[in-house]
Amino acid sequence: AVVSTQSTGIVRELVDTFLDMGSKTGLEIPLCLECIEWAKSEKRTFLTQALEARLILLYHSNGDYTQALNTVNRVMKELKKMDDKQLLMEVQLSESKVYLTLGNVP
């Protein structure tokens, strides 16, 4: 059996590798959502938050700004409770990217 810490690392690595390939298959968001659900069901809080941070960027690159901002709001509340400053900063940066894009839309 795979140790839970190892399974978390494997899932994170597989998702990151798939998303970093840069090929637009249309499966990026559903894959990320499915992995988030798995992480929640396995009570992997840090993995869930890291995947949700990636999901925000996926929504942004997909042009789904409302969904990106909704996810930002939910994730930032959780991150403030967990006191994960690095991931909180990443999410705040993603939020800024979304608002910058929205400000530049004619």
PDB file of N, CA and C in Angstrom:
ATOM      1  N   ALA A   1       0.845  -1.187   0.000  1.00  0.00           N
ATOM      2  CA  ALA A   1       0.000   0.000   0.000  1.00  0.00           C
ATOM      3  C   ALA A   1       0.885   1.244   0.000  1.00  0.00           C
ATOM      4  N   VAL A   2       0.383   2.255  -0.668  1.00  0.00           N
ATOM      5  CA  VAL A   2       1.107   3.513  -0.749  1.00  0.00           C
ATOM      6  C   VAL A   2       0.800   4.331   0.494  1.00  0.00           C
ATOM      7  N   VAL A   3       1.819   4.869   1.120  1.00  0.00           N
ATOM      8  CA  VAL A   3       1.657   5.697   2.299  1.00  0.00           C
ATOM      9  C   VAL A   3       0.901   6.959   1.896  1.00  0.00           C
ATOM     10  N   SER A   4       0.057   7.462   2.797  1.00  0.00           N
ATOM     11  CA  SER A   4      -0.794   8.603   2.460  1.00  0.00           C
ATOM     12  C   SER A   4       0.010   9.823   2.028  1.00  0.00           C
ATOM     13  N   THR A   5       1.153  10.064   2.648  1.00  0.00           N
ATOM     14  CA  THR A   5       1.987  11.195   2.263  1.00  0.00           C
ATOM     15  C   THR A   5       2.501  11.014   0.842  1.00  0.00           C
ATOM     16  N   GLN A   6       2.873   9.794   0.510  1.00  0.00           N
ATOM     17  CA  GLN A   6       3.348   9.503  -0.838  1.00  0.00           C
ATOM     18  C   GLN A   6       2.235   9.674  -1.855  1.00  0.00           C
ATOM     19  N   SER A   7       1.032   9.223  -1.522  1.00  0.00           N
ATOM     20  CA  SER A   7      -0.079   9.345  -2.474  1.00  0.00           C
ATOM     21  C   SER A   7      -0.400  10.811  -2.730  1.00  0.00           C
ATOM     22  N   THR A   8      -0.312  11.636  -1.693  1.00  0.00           N
ATOM     23  CA  THR A   8      -0.537  13.069  -1.863  1.00  0.00           C
ATOM     24  C   THR A   8       0.502  13.656  -2.806  1.00  0.00           C
ATOM     25  N   GLY A   9       1.760  13.303  -2.601  1.00  0.00           N
ATOM     26  CA  GLY A   9       2.834  13.792  -3.467  1.00  0.00           C
ATOM     27  C   GLY A   9       2.688  13.317  -4.898  1.00  0.00           C
ATOM     28  N   ILE A  10       2.280  12.064  -5.061  1.00  0.00           N
ATOM     29  CA  ILE A  10       2.097  11.507  -6.400  1.00  0.00           C
ATOM     30  C   ILE A  10       0.975  12.245  -7.131  1.00  0.00           C
ATOM     31  N   VAL A  11      -0.144  12.446  -6.456  1.00  0.00           N
ATOM     32  CA  VAL A  11      -1.274  13.147  -7.077  1.00  0.00           C
ATOM     33  C   VAL A  11      -0.856  14.557  -7.461  1.00  0.00           C
ATOM     34  N   ARG A  12      -0.189  15.252  -6.566  1.00  0.00           N
ATOM     35  CA  ARG A  12       0.251  16.627  -6.838  1.00  0.00           C
ATOM     36  C   ARG A  12       1.198  16.659  -8.036  1.00  0.00           C
ATOM     37  N   GLU A  13       2.142  15.739  -8.069  1.00  0.00           N
ATOM     38  CA  GLU A  13       3.116  15.691  -9.160  1.00  0.00           C
ATOM     39  C   GLU A  13       2.447  15.378 -10.496  1.00  0.00           C
ATOM     40  N   LEU A  14       1.514  14.434 -10.494  1.00  0.00           N
ATOM     41  CA  LEU A  14       0.814  14.082 -11.735  1.00  0.00           C
ATOM     42  C   LEU A  14      -0.017  15.255 -12.264  1.00  0.00           C
ATOM     43  N   VAL A  15      -0.734  15.923 -11.382  1.00  0.00           N
ATOM     44  CA  VAL A  15      -1.543  17.068 -11.792  1.00  0.00           C
ATOM     45  C   VAL A  15      -0.655  18.182 -12.316  1.00  0.00           C
ATOM     46  N   ASP A  16       0.407  18.496 -11.582  1.00  0.00           N
ATOM     47  CA  ASP A  16       1.327  19.551 -12.021  1.00  0.00           C
ATOM     48  C   ASP A  16       1.949  19.222 -13.372  1.00  0.00           C
ATOM     49  N   THR A  17       2.366  17.982 -13.554  1.00  0.00           N
ATOM     50  CA  THR A  17       2.972  17.565 -14.823  1.00  0.00           C
ATOM     51  C   THR A  17       1.975  17.713 -15.969  1.00  0.00           C
ATOM     52  N   PHE A  18       0.758  17.250 -15.763  1.00  0.00           N
ATOM     53  CA  PHE A  18      -0.263  17.348 -16.805  1.00  0.00           C
ATOM     54  C   PHE A  18      -0.563  18.803 -17.145  1.00  0.00           C
ATOM     55  N   LEU A  19      -0.737  19.633 -16.119  1.00  0.00           N
ATOM     56  CA  LEU A  19      -1.086  21.033 -16.356  1.00  0.00           C
ATOM     57  C   LEU A  19       0.077  21.825 -16.934  1.00  0.00           C
ATOM     58  N   ASP A  20       1.302  21.457 -16.588  1.00  0.00           N
ATOM     59  CA  ASP A  20       2.477  22.174 -17.086  1.00  0.00           C
ATOM     60  C   ASP A  20       2.842  21.794 -18.516  1.00  0.00           C
ATOM     61  N   MET A  21       2.225  20.742 -19.048  1.00  0.00           N
ATOM     62  CA  MET A  21       2.515  20.340 -20.430  1.00  0.00           C
ATOM     63  C   MET A  21       2.048  21.396 -21.422  1.00  0.00           C
ATOM     64  N   GLY A  22       1.053  22.168 -21.045  1.00  0.00           N
ATOM     65  CA  GLY A  22       0.615  23.269 -21.888  1.00  0.00           C
ATOM     66  C   GLY A  22      -0.342  22.896 -23.010  1.00  0.00           C
ATOM     67  N   SER A  23      -0.665  21.640 -23.147  1.00  0.00           N
ATOM     68  CA  SER A  23      -1.607  21.255 -24.195  1.00  0.00           C
ATOM     69  C   SER A  23      -3.027  21.531 -23.703  1.00  0.00           C
ATOM     70  N   LYS A  24      -3.786  22.203 -24.520  1.00  0.00           N
ATOM     71  CA  LYS A  24      -5.162  22.556 -24.163  1.00  0.00           C
ATOM     72  C   LYS A  24      -6.091  21.427 -24.621  1.00  0.00           C
ATOM     73  N   THR A  25      -6.388  20.515 -23.712  1.00  0.00           N
ATOM     74  CA  THR A  25      -7.237  19.377 -24.051  1.00  0.00           C
ATOM     75  C   THR A  25      -8.688  19.595 -23.640  1.00  0.00           C
ATOM     76  N   GLY A  26      -8.921  20.596 -22.779  1.00  0.00           N
ATOM     77  CA  GLY A  26     -10.253  20.802 -22.238  1.00  0.00           C
ATOM     78  C   GLY A  26     -10.514  19.956 -21.007  1.00  0.00           C
ATOM     79  N   LEU A  27      -9.534  19.153 -20.638  1.00  0.00           N
ATOM     80  CA  LEU A  27      -9.683  18.273 -19.476  1.00  0.00           C
ATOM     81  C   LEU A  27      -9.023  18.844 -18.230  1.00  0.00           C
ATOM     82  N   GLU A  28      -8.368  19.988 -18.362  1.00  0.00           N
ATOM     83  CA  GLU A  28      -7.599  20.538 -17.258  1.00  0.00           C
ATOM     84  C   GLU A  28      -8.481  20.852 -16.049  1.00  0.00           C
ATOM     85  N   ILE A  29      -9.555  21.589 -16.265  1.00  0.00           N
ATOM     86  CA  ILE A  29     -10.434  21.970 -15.153  1.00  0.00           C
ATOM     87  C   ILE A  29     -11.144  20.756 -14.561  1.00  0.00           C
ATOM     88  N   PRO A  30     -11.755  19.880 -15.389  1.00  0.00           N
ATOM     89  CA  PRO A  30     -12.384  18.684 -14.793  1.00  0.00           C
ATOM     90  C   PRO A  30     -11.395  17.805 -14.019  1.00  0.00           C
ATOM     91  N   LEU A  31     -10.166  17.668 -14.520  1.00  0.00           N
ATOM     92  CA  LEU A  31      -9.159  16.880 -13.810  1.00  0.00           C
ATOM     93  C   LEU A  31      -8.847  17.511 -12.463  1.00  0.00           C
ATOM     94  N   CYS A  32      -8.657  18.814 -12.469  1.00  0.00           N
ATOM     95  CA  CYS A  32      -8.333  19.515 -11.233  1.00  0.00           C
ATOM     96  C   CYS A  32      -9.492  19.393 -10.233  1.00  0.00           C
ATOM     97  N   LEU A  33     -10.716  19.567 -10.707  1.00  0.00           N
ATOM     98  CA  LEU A  33     -11.886  19.444  -9.826  1.00  0.00           C
ATOM     99  C   LEU A  33     -11.997  18.040  -9.243  1.00  0.00           C
ATOM    100  N   GLU A  34     -11.739  17.041 -10.069  1.00  0.00           N
ATOM    101  CA  GLU A  34     -11.816  15.656  -9.591  1.00  0.00           C
ATOM    102  C   GLU A  34     -10.743  15.382  -8.533  1.00  0.00           C
ATOM    103  N   CYS A  35      -9.555  15.898  -8.763  1.00  0.00           N
ATOM    104  CA  CYS A  35      -8.476  15.714  -7.781  1.00  0.00           C
ATOM    105  C   CYS A  35      -8.771  16.466  -6.490  1.00  0.00           C
ATOM    106  N   ILE A  36      -9.397  17.626  -6.587  1.00  0.00           N
ATOM    107  CA  ILE A  36      -9.790  18.375  -5.393  1.00  0.00           C
ATOM    108  C   ILE A  36     -10.804  17.575  -4.586  1.00  0.00           C
ATOM    109  N   GLU A  37     -11.774  16.990  -5.260  1.00  0.00           N
ATOM    110  CA  GLU A  37     -12.767  16.168  -4.569  1.00  0.00           C
ATOM    111  C   GLU A  37     -12.114  14.970  -3.890  1.00  0.00           C
ATOM    112  N   TRP A  38     -11.155  14.345  -4.580  1.00  0.00           N
ATOM    113  CA  TRP A  38     -10.443  13.219  -3.972  1.00  0.00           C
ATOM    114  C   TRP A  38      -9.693  13.690  -2.731  1.00  0.00           C
ATOM    115  N   ALA A  39      -8.984  14.808  -2.860  1.00  0.00           N
ATOM    116  CA  ALA A  39      -8.195  15.324  -1.734  1.00  0.00           C
ATOM    117  C   ALA A  39      -9.101  15.658  -0.553  1.00  0.00           C
ATOM    118  N   LYS A  40     -10.275  16.216  -0.820  1.00  0.00           N
ATOM    119  CA  LYS A  40     -11.219  16.517   0.262  1.00  0.00           C
ATOM    120  C   LYS A  40     -11.703  15.234   0.928  1.00  0.00           C
ATOM    121  N   SER A  41     -12.041  14.239   0.113  1.00  0.00           N
ATOM    122  CA  SER A  41     -12.557  12.983   0.675  1.00  0.00           C
ATOM    123  C   SER A  41     -11.489  12.261   1.502  1.00  0.00           C
ATOM    124  N   GLU A  42     -10.219  12.459   1.145  1.00  0.00           N
ATOM    125  CA  GLU A  42      -9.109  11.846   1.880  1.00  0.00           C
ATOM    126  C   GLU A  42      -8.576  12.752   2.991  1.00  0.00           C
ATOM    127  N   LYS A  43      -9.248  13.912   3.159  1.00  0.00           N
ATOM    128  CA  LYS A  43      -8.861  14.887   4.190  1.00  0.00           C
ATOM    129  C   LYS A  43      -7.416  15.371   4.031  1.00  0.00           C
ATOM    130  N   ARG A  44      -7.045  15.641   2.792  1.00  0.00           N
ATOM    131  CA  ARG A  44      -5.723  16.192   2.468  1.00  0.00           C
ATOM    132  C   ARG A  44      -5.870  17.698   2.269  1.00  0.00           C
ATOM    133  N   THR A  45      -5.888  18.425   3.366  1.00  0.00           N
ATOM    134  CA  THR A  45      -6.192  19.856   3.350  1.00  0.00           C
ATOM    135  C   THR A  45      -5.196  20.652   2.524  1.00  0.00           C
ATOM    136  N   PHE A  46      -3.910  20.417   2.729  1.00  0.00           N
ATOM    137  CA  PHE A  46      -2.895  21.201   2.018  1.00  0.00           C
ATOM    138  C   PHE A  46      -2.927  20.916   0.517  1.00  0.00           C
ATOM    139  N   LEU A  47      -3.136  19.660   0.143  1.00  0.00           N
ATOM    140  CA  LEU A  47      -3.246  19.309  -1.267  1.00  0.00           C
ATOM    141  C   LEU A  47      -4.479  19.968  -1.864  1.00  0.00           C
ATOM    142  N   THR A  48      -5.591  19.937  -1.140  1.00  0.00           N
ATOM    143  CA  THR A  48      -6.818  20.569  -1.617  1.00  0.00           C
ATOM    144  C   THR A  48      -6.581  22.039  -1.905  1.00  0.00           C
ATOM    145  N   GLN A  49      -5.944  22.727  -0.984  1.00  0.00           N
ATOM    146  CA  GLN A  49      -5.702  24.160  -1.163  1.00  0.00           C
ATOM    147  C   GLN A  49      -4.745  24.437  -2.316  1.00  0.00           C
ATOM    148  N   ALA A  50      -3.716  23.625  -2.451  1.00  0.00           N
ATOM    149  CA  ALA A  50      -2.758  23.806  -3.549  1.00  0.00           C
ATOM    150  C   ALA A  50      -3.445  23.584  -4.902  1.00  0.00           C
ATOM    151  N   LEU A  51      -4.300  22.569  -4.962  1.00  0.00           N
ATOM    152  CA  LEU A  51      -5.021  22.298  -6.207  1.00  0.00           C
ATOM    153  C   LEU A  51      -6.029  23.409  -6.513  1.00  0.00           C
ATOM    154  N   GLU A  52      -6.669  23.936  -5.480  1.00  0.00           N
ATOM    155  CA  GLU A  52      -7.607  25.029  -5.697  1.00  0.00           C
ATOM    156  C   GLU A  52      -6.878  26.283  -6.184  1.00  0.00           C
ATOM    157  N   ALA A  53      -5.661  26.490  -5.715  1.00  0.00           N
ATOM    158  CA  ALA A  53      -4.865  27.621  -6.206  1.00  0.00           C
ATOM    159  C   ALA A  53      -4.559  27.434  -7.693  1.00  0.00           C
ATOM    160  N   ARG A  54      -4.261  26.214  -8.099  1.00  0.00           N
ATOM    161  CA  ARG A  54      -4.043  25.930  -9.532  1.00  0.00           C
ATOM    162  C   ARG A  54      -5.333  26.115 -10.321  1.00  0.00           C
ATOM    163  N   LEU A  55      -6.449  25.724  -9.719  1.00  0.00           N
ATOM    164  CA  LEU A  55      -7.745  25.847 -10.386  1.00  0.00           C
ATOM    165  C   LEU A  55      -8.067  27.309 -10.692  1.00  0.00           C
ATOM    166  N   ILE A  56      -7.711  28.206  -9.798  1.00  0.00           N
ATOM    167  CA  ILE A  56      -7.948  29.633 -10.029  1.00  0.00           C
ATOM    168  C   ILE A  56      -7.233  30.075 -11.302  1.00  0.00           C
ATOM    169  N   LEU A  57      -5.982  29.650 -11.454  1.00  0.00           N
ATOM    170  CA  LEU A  57      -5.228  30.005 -12.655  1.00  0.00           C
ATOM    171  C   LEU A  57      -5.841  29.380 -13.915  1.00  0.00           C
ATOM    172  N   LEU A  58      -6.365  28.172 -13.774  1.00  0.00           N
ATOM    173  CA  LEU A  58      -7.022  27.528 -14.916  1.00  0.00           C
ATOM    174  C   LEU A  58      -8.280  28.290 -15.324  1.00  0.00           C
ATOM    175  N   TYR A  59      -9.082  28.681 -14.334  1.00  0.00           N
ATOM    176  CA  TYR A  59     -10.273  29.467 -14.641  1.00  0.00           C
ATOM    177  C   TYR A  59      -9.880  30.778 -15.324  1.00  0.00           C
ATOM    178  N   HIS A  60      -8.833  31.402 -14.831  1.00  0.00           N
ATOM    179  CA  HIS A  60      -8.363  32.665 -15.416  1.00  0.00           C
ATOM    180  C   HIS A  60      -7.945  32.471 -16.874  1.00  0.00           C
ATOM    181  N   SER A  61      -7.122  31.464 -17.122  1.00  0.00           N
ATOM    182  CA  SER A  61      -6.645  31.236 -18.488  1.00  0.00           C
ATOM    183  C   SER A  61      -7.772  30.794 -19.419  1.00  0.00           C
ATOM    184  N   ASN A  62      -8.833  30.257 -18.833  1.00  0.00           N
ATOM    185  CA  ASN A  62      -9.993  29.817 -19.612  1.00  0.00           C
ATOM    186  C   ASN A  62     -11.001  30.954 -19.832  1.00  0.00           C
ATOM    187  N   GLY A  63     -10.765  32.090 -19.185  1.00  0.00           N
ATOM    188  CA  GLY A  63     -11.665  33.232 -19.332  1.00  0.00           C
ATOM    189  C   GLY A  63     -12.879  33.193 -18.431  1.00  0.00           C
ATOM    190  N   ASP A  64     -12.888  32.286 -17.467  1.00  0.00           N
ATOM    191  CA  ASP A  64     -14.009  32.167 -16.540  1.00  0.00           C
ATOM    192  C   ASP A  64     -13.680  32.941 -15.259  1.00  0.00           C
ATOM    193  N   TYR A  65     -13.737  34.278 -15.394  1.00  0.00           N
ATOM    194  CA  TYR A  65     -13.279  35.152 -14.316  1.00  0.00           C
ATOM    195  C   TYR A  65     -14.184  35.106 -13.086  1.00  0.00           C
ATOM    196  N   THR A  66     -15.476  34.964 -13.282  1.00  0.00           N
ATOM    197  CA  THR A  66     -16.400  34.882 -12.149  1.00  0.00           C
ATOM    198  C   THR A  66     -16.091  33.666 -11.293  1.00  0.00           C
ATOM    199  N   GLN A  67     -15.895  32.543 -11.942  1.00  0.00           N
ATOM    200  CA  GLN A  67     -15.585  31.309 -11.220  1.00  0.00           C
ATOM    201  C   GLN A  67     -14.229  31.436 -10.524  1.00  0.00           C
ATOM    202  N   ALA A  68     -13.281  32.080 -11.186  1.00  0.00           N
ATOM    203  CA  ALA A  68     -11.955  32.283 -10.578  1.00  0.00           C
ATOM    204  C   ALA A  68     -12.080  33.104  -9.303  1.00  0.00           C
ATOM    205  N   LEU A  69     -12.846  34.200  -9.358  1.00  0.00           N
ATOM    206  CA  LEU A  69     -12.992  35.060  -8.180  1.00  0.00           C
ATOM    207  C   LEU A  69     -13.785  34.379  -7.067  1.00  0.00           C
ATOM    208  N   ASN A  70     -14.788  33.590  -7.433  1.00  0.00           N
ATOM    209  CA  ASN A  70     -15.530  32.830  -6.420  1.00  0.00           C
ATOM    210  C   ASN A  70     -14.607  31.855  -5.695  1.00  0.00           C
ATOM    211  N   THR A  71     -13.744  31.203  -6.451  1.00  0.00           N
ATOM    212  CA  THR A  71     -12.803  30.254  -5.867  1.00  0.00           C
ATOM    213  C   THR A  71     -11.782  30.990  -4.999  1.00  0.00           C
ATOM    214  N   VAL A  72     -11.313  32.147  -5.463  1.00  0.00           N
ATOM    215  CA  VAL A  72     -10.380  32.959  -4.678  1.00  0.00           C
ATOM    216  C   VAL A  72     -10.982  33.278  -3.310  1.00  0.00           C
ATOM    217  N   ASN A  73     -12.215  33.756  -3.304  1.00  0.00           N
ATOM    218  CA  ASN A  73     -12.855  34.151  -2.041  1.00  0.00           C
ATOM    219  C   ASN A  73     -12.947  32.983  -1.060  1.00  0.00           C
ATOM    220  N   ARG A  74     -13.336  31.825  -1.563  1.00  0.00           N
ATOM    221  CA  ARG A  74     -13.471  30.652  -0.699  1.00  0.00           C
ATOM    222  C   ARG A  74     -12.107  30.184  -0.184  1.00  0.00           C
ATOM    223  N   VAL A  75     -11.132  30.118  -1.083  1.00  0.00           N
ATOM    224  CA  VAL A  75      -9.812  29.598  -0.720  1.00  0.00           C
ATOM    225  C   VAL A  75      -9.095  30.548   0.240  1.00  0.00           C
ATOM    226  N   MET A  76      -9.239  31.852   0.041  1.00  0.00           N
ATOM    227  CA  MET A  76      -8.543  32.805   0.921  1.00  0.00           C
ATOM    228  C   MET A  76      -9.037  32.702   2.350  1.00  0.00           C
ATOM    229  N   LYS A  77     -10.316  32.460   2.539  1.00  0.00           N
ATOM    230  CA  LYS A  77     -10.836  32.275   3.905  1.00  0.00           C
ATOM    231  C   LYS A  77     -10.173  31.076   4.568  1.00  0.00           C
ATOM    232  N   GLU A  78     -10.067  29.981   3.828  1.00  0.00           N
ATOM    233  CA  GLU A  78      -9.456  28.768   4.373  1.00  0.00           C
ATOM    234  C   GLU A  78      -7.968  28.970   4.653  1.00  0.00           C
ATOM    235  N   LEU A  79      -7.282  29.649   3.739  1.00  0.00           N
ATOM    236  CA  LEU A  79      -5.843  29.846   3.904  1.00  0.00           C
ATOM    237  C   LEU A  79      -5.526  30.751   5.079  1.00  0.00           C
ATOM    238  N   LYS A  80      -6.366  31.726   5.330  1.00  0.00           N
ATOM    239  CA  LYS A  80      -6.138  32.605   6.486  1.00  0.00           C
ATOM    240  C   LYS A  80      -6.258  31.822   7.789  1.00  0.00           C
ATOM    241  N   LYS A  81      -7.172  30.858   7.826  1.00  0.00           N
ATOM    242  CA  LYS A  81      -7.306  30.005   9.012  1.00  0.00           C
ATOM    243  C   LYS A  81      -6.080  29.113   9.185  1.00  0.00           C
ATOM    244  N   MET A  82      -5.548  28.616   8.060  1.00  0.00           N
ATOM    245  CA  MET A  82      -4.423  27.683   8.106  1.00  0.00           C
ATOM    246  C   MET A  82      -3.087  28.409   8.283  1.00  0.00           C
ATOM    247  N   ASP A  83      -3.074  29.700   8.045  1.00  0.00           N
ATOM    248  CA  ASP A  83      -1.866  30.508   8.178  1.00  0.00           C
ATOM    249  C   ASP A  83      -0.764  30.045   7.219  1.00  0.00           C
ATOM    250  N   ASP A  84      -1.162  29.706   5.978  1.00  0.00           N
ATOM    251  CA  ASP A  84      -0.203  29.327   4.935  1.00  0.00           C
ATOM    252  C   ASP A  84       0.099  30.576   4.114  1.00  0.00           C
ATOM    253  N   LYS A  85       1.104  31.317   4.540  1.00  0.00           N
ATOM    254  CA  LYS A  85       1.389  32.617   3.945  1.00  0.00           C
ATOM    255  C   LYS A  85       1.828  32.525   2.486  1.00  0.00           C
ATOM    256  N   GLN A  86       2.607  31.525   2.149  1.00  0.00           N
ATOM    257  CA  GLN A  86       3.082  31.401   0.772  1.00  0.00           C
ATOM    258  C   GLN A  86       1.931  31.137  -0.192  1.00  0.00           C
ATOM    259  N   LEU A  87       1.096  30.178   0.139  1.00  0.00           N
ATOM    260  CA  LEU A  87      -0.027  29.865  -0.736  1.00  0.00           C
ATOM    261  C   LEU A  87      -1.036  31.011  -0.751  1.00  0.00           C
ATOM    262  N   LEU A  88      -1.215  31.667   0.375  1.00  0.00           N
ATOM    263  CA  LEU A  88      -2.096  32.829   0.439  1.00  0.00           C
ATOM    264  C   LEU A  88      -1.598  33.911  -0.518  1.00  0.00           C
ATOM    265  N   MET A  89      -0.288  34.133  -0.558  1.00  0.00           N
ATOM    266  CA  MET A  89       0.293  35.121  -1.457  1.00  0.00           C
ATOM    267  C   MET A  89       0.073  34.722  -2.916  1.00  0.00           C
ATOM    268  N   GLU A  90       0.211  33.438  -3.222  1.00  0.00           N
ATOM    269  CA  GLU A  90      -0.029  32.955  -4.589  1.00  0.00           C
ATOM    270  C   GLU A  90      -1.476  33.204  -5.006  1.00  0.00           C
ATOM    271  N   VAL A  91      -2.408  32.946  -4.094  1.00  0.00           N
ATOM    272  CA  VAL A  91      -3.824  33.152  -4.399  1.00  0.00           C
ATOM    273  C   VAL A  91      -4.113  34.643  -4.564  1.00  0.00           C
ATOM    274  N   GLN A  92      -3.510  35.473  -3.733  1.00  0.00           N
ATOM    275  CA  GLN A  92      -3.707  36.917  -3.872  1.00  0.00           C
ATOM    276  C   GLN A  92      -3.132  37.416  -5.198  1.00  0.00           C
ATOM    277  N   LEU A  93      -2.013  36.867  -5.624  1.00  0.00           N
ATOM    278  CA  LEU A  93      -1.437  37.225  -6.911  1.00  0.00           C
ATOM    279  C   LEU A  93      -2.362  36.801  -8.053  1.00  0.00           C
ATOM    280  N   SER A  94      -2.935  35.615  -7.938  1.00  0.00           N
ATOM    281  CA  SER A  94      -3.883  35.149  -8.953  1.00  0.00           C
ATOM    282  C   SER A  94      -5.106  36.048  -9.006  1.00  0.00           C
ATOM    283  N   GLU A  95      -5.573  36.462  -7.829  1.00  0.00           N
ATOM    284  CA  GLU A  95      -6.708  37.374  -7.774  1.00  0.00           C
ATOM    285  C   GLU A  95      -6.371  38.686  -8.484  1.00  0.00           C
ATOM    286  N   SER A  96      -5.177  39.187  -8.260  1.00  0.00           N
ATOM    287  CA  SER A  96      -4.749  40.425  -8.912  1.00  0.00           C
ATOM    288  C   SER A  96      -4.701  40.263 -10.424  1.00  0.00           C
ATOM    289  N   LYS A  97      -4.244  39.101 -10.895  1.00  0.00           N
ATOM    290  CA  LYS A  97      -4.202  38.836 -12.333  1.00  0.00           C
ATOM    291  C   LYS A  97      -5.607  38.874 -12.939  1.00  0.00           C
ATOM    292  N   VAL A  98      -6.564  38.286 -12.218  1.00  0.00           N
ATOM    293  CA  VAL A  98      -7.944  38.283 -12.706  1.00  0.00           C
ATOM    294  C   VAL A  98      -8.483  39.709 -12.780  1.00  0.00           C
ATOM    295  N   TYR A  99      -8.272  40.488 -11.720  1.00  0.00           N
ATOM    296  CA  TYR A  99      -8.763  41.858 -11.712  1.00  0.00           C
ATOM    297  C   TYR A  99      -8.050  42.705 -12.768  1.00  0.00           C
ATOM    298  N   LEU A 100      -6.768  42.475 -12.993  1.00  0.00           N
ATOM    299  CA  LEU A 100      -6.048  43.192 -14.033  1.00  0.00           C
ATOM    300  C   LEU A 100      -6.633  42.881 -15.403  1.00  0.00           C
ATOM    301  N   THR A 101      -6.911  41.611 -15.639  1.00  0.00           N
ATOM    302  CA  THR A 101      -7.508  41.203 -16.914  1.00  0.00           C
ATOM    303  C   THR A 101      -8.886  41.838 -17.083  1.00  0.00           C
ATOM    304  N   LEU A 102      -9.681  41.816 -16.033  1.00  0.00           N
ATOM    305  CA  LEU A 102     -11.018  42.410 -16.118  1.00  0.00           C
ATOM    306  C   LEU A 102     -10.947  43.918 -16.349  1.00  0.00           C
ATOM    307  N   GLY A 103      -9.946  44.564 -15.792  1.00  0.00           N
ATOM    308  CA  GLY A 103      -9.786  45.988 -15.985  1.00  0.00           C
ATOM    309  C   GLY A 103      -9.340  46.351 -17.385  1.00  0.00           C
ATOM    310  N   ASN A 104      -8.730  45.408 -18.092  1.00  0.00           N
ATOM    311  CA  ASN A 104      -8.238  45.656 -19.436  1.00  0.00           C
ATOM    312  C   ASN A 104      -9.194  45.193 -20.527  1.00  0.00           C
ATOM    313  N   VAL A 105     -10.344  44.644 -20.129  1.00  0.00           N
ATOM    314  CA  VAL A 105     -11.333  44.201 -21.115  1.00  0.00           C
ATOM    315  C   VAL A 105     -12.143  45.417 -21.561  1.00  0.00           C
ATOM    316  N   PRO A 106     -12.228  45.633 -22.890  1.00  0.00           N
ATOM    317  CA  PRO A 106     -12.982  46.822 -23.365  1.00  0.00           C
ATOM    318  C   PRO A 106     -14.461  46.749 -23.079  1.00  0.00           C
TER     319      PRO A 106
END
